[in-house]
PDB file of C-alpha atoms in Angstrom:
ATOM      1  CA  VAL A1442       1.375  10.380  -7.617  1.00 90.00           C
ATOM      2  CA  THR A1443       1.937   9.936  -3.831  1.00 90.00           C
ATOM      3  CA  THR A1444       4.941   8.510  -1.934  1.00 90.00           C
ATOM      4  CA  ILE A1445       5.807   7.954   1.663  1.00 92.00           C
ATOM      5  CA  GLU A1446       8.311   6.787   3.598  1.00 92.00           C
ATOM      6  CA  LEU A1447       9.567   6.277   6.843  1.00 92.00           C
ATOM      7  CA  ALA A1448      13.631   6.143   6.122  1.00 93.00           C
ATOM      8  CA  PRO A1449      15.861   9.286   5.797  1.00 95.00           C
ATOM      9  CA  ASP A1450      17.944   7.773   3.292  1.00 96.00           C
ATOM     10  CA  LYS A1451      15.320   6.142   1.435  1.00 94.00           C
ATOM     11  CA  ALA A1452      13.581   9.278   1.056  1.00 94.00           C
ATOM     12  CA  ALA A1453      16.765  11.500  -0.114  1.00 96.00           C
ATOM     13  CA  MET A1454      16.973   8.620  -2.406  1.00 95.00           C
ATOM     14  CA  ALA A1455      13.337   9.139  -3.477  1.00 94.00           C
ATOM     15  CA  ARG A1456      14.040  13.304  -3.743  1.00 94.00           C
ATOM     16  CA  GLU A1457      17.375  12.555  -5.695  1.00 96.00           C
ATOM     17  CA  ASN A1458      15.238  10.399  -8.210  1.00 96.00           C
ATOM     18  CA  ILE A1459      12.492  12.427  -8.391  1.00 95.00           C
ATOM     19  CA  ALA A1460      14.332  15.426  -9.331  1.00 96.00           C
ATOM     20  CA  THR A1461      16.547  13.681 -11.431  1.00 96.00           C
ATOM     21  CA  ALA A1462      13.703  12.052 -13.419  1.00 97.00           C
ATOM     22  CA  GLY A1463      12.065  15.983 -13.757  1.00 96.00           C
ATOM     23  CA  LEU A1464       8.596  14.672 -12.398  1.00 96.00           C
ATOM     24  CA  GLY A1465       8.324  17.252  -9.114  1.00 94.00           C
ATOM     25  CA  ASP A1466       5.791  18.719 -10.260  1.00 95.00           C
ATOM     26  CA  ILE A1467       3.171  15.237 -10.330  1.00 95.00           C
ATOM     27  CA  ILE A1468       4.860  13.683  -7.093  1.00 94.00           C
ATOM     28  CA  THR A1469       4.231  14.362  -3.822  1.00 92.00           C
ATOM     29  CA  GLN A1470       6.704  12.831  -1.454  1.00 93.00           C
ATOM     30  CA  VAL A1471       5.779  12.079   2.204  1.00 92.00           C
ATOM     31  CA  GLU A1472       8.557  11.717   4.744  1.00 93.00           C
ATOM     32  CA  GLY A1473       7.002   9.445   7.562  1.00 92.00           C
ATOM     33  CA  GLU A1474       4.756   7.055   8.576  1.00 93.00           C
ATOM     34  CA  ALA A1475       2.281   5.518   6.437  1.00 93.00           C
ATOM     35  CA  GLY A1476      -0.301   4.635   9.465  1.00 94.00           C
ATOM     36  CA  ALA A1477       0.033   8.423  10.202  1.00 94.00           C
ATOM     37  CA  TRP A1478      -0.634   9.424   6.395  1.00 94.00           C
ATOM     38  CA  LEU A1479      -3.669   6.813   5.559  1.00 95.00           C
ATOM     39  CA  ALA A1480      -5.379   7.767   8.567  1.00 96.00           C
ATOM     40  CA  GLN A1481      -5.837  11.017   7.399  1.00 96.00           C
ATOM     41  CA  ALA A1482      -6.493  10.629   3.941  1.00 96.00           C
ATOM     42  CA  PRO A1483      -9.780  11.512   2.344  1.00 97.00           C
ATOM     43  CA  ASP A1484     -12.391   8.379   1.359  1.00 97.00           C
ATOM     44  CA  ALA A1485     -12.392   7.096  -1.956  1.00 96.00           C
ATOM     45  CA  SER A1486      -9.032   8.827  -2.372  1.00 95.00           C
ATOM     46  CA  ALA A1487      -7.125   6.602  -3.522  1.00 94.00           C
ATOM     47  CA  ASP A1488      -7.126   4.649  -7.097  1.00 94.00           C
ATOM     48  CA  LEU A1489      -4.296   3.008  -6.292  1.00 93.00           C
ATOM     49  CA  VAL A1490      -1.994   1.519  -3.251  1.00 94.00           C
ATOM     50  CA  PHE A1491       1.191  -0.231  -3.173  1.00 92.00           C
ATOM     51  CA  LEU A1492       2.347  -1.396   0.483  1.00 93.00           C
ATOM     52  CA  ASP A1493       5.948  -2.438   0.910  1.00 91.00           C
ATOM     53  CA  SER A1494       6.032  -1.834   4.109  1.00 89.00           C
ATOM     54  CA  ALA A1495       6.517  -3.017   8.177  1.00 91.00           C
ATOM     55  CA  ARG A1496       3.897  -6.219   7.037  1.00 93.00           C
ATOM     56  CA  SER A1497       2.837  -6.552  10.689  1.00 94.00           C
ATOM     57  CA  LEU A1498       1.040  -3.293  10.507  1.00 95.00           C
ATOM     58  CA  TYR A1499      -0.721  -4.100   7.623  1.00 96.00           C
ATOM     59  CA  LEU A1500      -3.886  -5.394   9.644  1.00 97.00           C
ATOM     60  CA  ALA A1501      -4.137  -1.995  11.460  1.00 97.00           C
ATOM     61  CA  TRP A1502      -3.735  -0.243   8.353  1.00 97.00           C
ATOM     62  CA  TRP A1503      -6.946  -2.401   6.476  1.00 97.00           C
ATOM     63  CA  PRO A1504      -9.752  -0.053   7.805  1.00 97.00           C
ATOM     64  CA  ASP A1505      -8.170   3.009   5.890  1.00 97.00           C
ATOM     65  CA  LEU A1506      -6.900   1.316   3.226  1.00 97.00           C
ATOM     66  CA  ARG A1507     -10.213  -0.168   2.688  1.00 97.00           C
ATOM     67  CA  ARG A1508     -11.557   3.344   3.220  1.00 97.00           C
ATOM     68  CA  VAL A1509      -9.309   5.516   0.775  1.00 96.00           C
ATOM     69  CA  LEU A1510      -9.579   3.043  -1.910  1.00 96.00           C
ATOM     70  CA  ARG A1511     -12.725   3.927  -4.580  1.00 96.00           C
ATOM     71  CA  ALA A1512     -14.355   1.821  -6.256  1.00 96.00           C
ATOM     72  CA  GLY A1513     -12.623   0.107  -8.897  1.00 96.00           C
ATOM     73  CA  GLY A1514      -8.647   0.757  -7.051  1.00 96.00           C
ATOM     74  CA  LEU A1515      -6.316  -1.737  -6.442  1.00 95.00           C
ATOM     75  CA  LEU A1516      -4.449  -2.356  -3.451  1.00 96.00           C
ATOM     76  CA  VAL A1517      -0.749  -4.105  -4.336  1.00 95.00           C
ATOM     77  CA  VAL A1518       1.341  -5.718  -1.473  1.00 95.00           C
ATOM     78  CA  ASP A1519       4.508  -7.096  -2.205  1.00 94.00           C
ATOM     79  CA  ASN A1520       6.693  -9.732  -0.768  1.00 95.00           C
ATOM     80  CA  ALA A1521       3.061 -11.725  -0.572  1.00 95.00           C
ATOM     81  CA  THR A1522       4.897 -14.963  -1.146  1.00 94.00           C
ATOM     82  CA  SER A1523       8.013 -14.792   0.660  1.00 95.00           C
ATOM     83  CA  HIS A1524       6.938 -13.889   3.815  1.00 95.00           C
ATOM     84  CA  ALA A1525       3.788 -15.200   3.542  1.00 95.00           C
ATOM     85  CA  HIS A1526       3.687 -16.185   7.136  1.00 96.00           C
ATOM     86  CA  GLU A1527       4.192 -12.712   8.335  1.00 95.00           C
ATOM     87  CA  MET A1528       1.138 -11.464   5.996  1.00 95.00           C
ATOM     88  CA  ALA A1529      -1.890 -14.664   6.887  1.00 97.00           C
ATOM     89  CA  ASP A1530      -4.033 -12.054   8.662  1.00 97.00           C
ATOM     90  CA  PHE A1531      -4.048  -9.379   7.051  1.00 97.00           C
ATOM     91  CA  VAL A1532      -4.665 -11.169   3.499  1.00 97.00           C
ATOM     92  CA  ALA A1533      -7.218 -13.713   5.015  1.00 98.00           C
ATOM     93  CA  ALA A1534      -8.682 -10.184   6.593  1.00 98.00           C
ATOM     94  CA  VAL A1535      -8.663  -8.851   3.037  1.00 98.00           C
ATOM     95  CA  GLN A1536     -10.314 -11.684   1.317  1.00 97.00           C
ATOM     96  CA  ASP A1537     -12.639 -11.625   3.347  1.00 97.00           C
ATOM     97  CA  ASP A1538     -13.983  -8.533   2.642  1.00 96.00           C
ATOM     98  CA  LYS A1539     -17.097  -8.918  -0.128  1.00 95.00           C
ATOM     99  CA  ALA A1540     -16.271  -5.225  -1.268  1.00 95.00           C
ATOM    100  CA  PHE A1541     -13.324  -6.946  -2.843  1.00 97.00           C
ATOM    101  CA  ASN A1542     -11.723  -9.491  -5.100  1.00 97.00           C
ATOM    102  CA  THR A1543      -8.057 -10.863  -4.501  1.00 98.00           C
ATOM    103  CA  SER A1544      -5.426 -12.725  -6.430  1.00 97.00           C
ATOM    104  CA  LEU A1545      -1.973 -13.789  -5.736  1.00 96.00           C
ATOM    105  CA  VAL A1546       0.359 -13.078  -8.269  1.00 96.00           C
ATOM    106  CA  PRO A1547       4.047 -15.488  -8.044  1.00 93.00           C
ATOM    107  CA  VAL A1548       5.986 -13.443  -9.562  1.00 93.00           C
ATOM    108  CA  GLY A1549       9.528 -12.376  -7.474  1.00 92.00           C
ATOM    109  CA  LYS A1550       8.569 -12.068  -3.525  1.00 94.00           C
ATOM    110  CA  GLY A1551       4.942 -12.397  -4.535  1.00 95.00           C
ATOM    111  CA  GLU A1552       2.117  -9.721  -4.905  1.00 96.00           C
ATOM    112  CA  PHE A1553      -0.958  -9.856  -3.500  1.00 97.00           C
ATOM    113  CA  LEU A1554      -3.869  -7.970  -5.289  1.00 97.00           C
ATOM    114  CA  ALA A1555      -7.147  -6.419  -3.864  1.00 97.00           C
ATOM    115  CA  VAL A1556      -9.579  -4.964  -6.142  1.00 98.00           C
ATOM    116  CA  LYS A1557     -12.179  -2.935  -4.665  1.00 96.00           C
ATOM    117  CA  ALA A1558     -15.096  -3.622  -6.538  1.00 93.00           C
ATOM    118  CA  SER A1559     -17.568  -1.614  -4.556  1.00 72.00           C
ATOM    119  CA  ALA A1560     -17.489   1.166  -1.250  1.00 62.00           C
TER     120      ALA A1560
END
């Protein structure tokens, strides 16, 4: 598991929670910007990506998100109904990609799901 956090206070909280849970051996914490991490991540290296970040950046991240997800991999995007207007272009791009099957799950603030069916 790799977690990426830009905000120092949230990174510190995550570090404490990871240590308290005794999961330091299986969770890699990256402090930095998610787009930079995605740009350097290997192709087909992620089984699951959960986005809860700067929604205005998601569309720019899409090529790398698409590239790092393996076939069968799942993209989960939080706040999909509460901030639908902010994510509209991103959601449209993912829905237009024939390699992905998508669904909107109306729980909480909404989860947009995309499964990579093929490379």
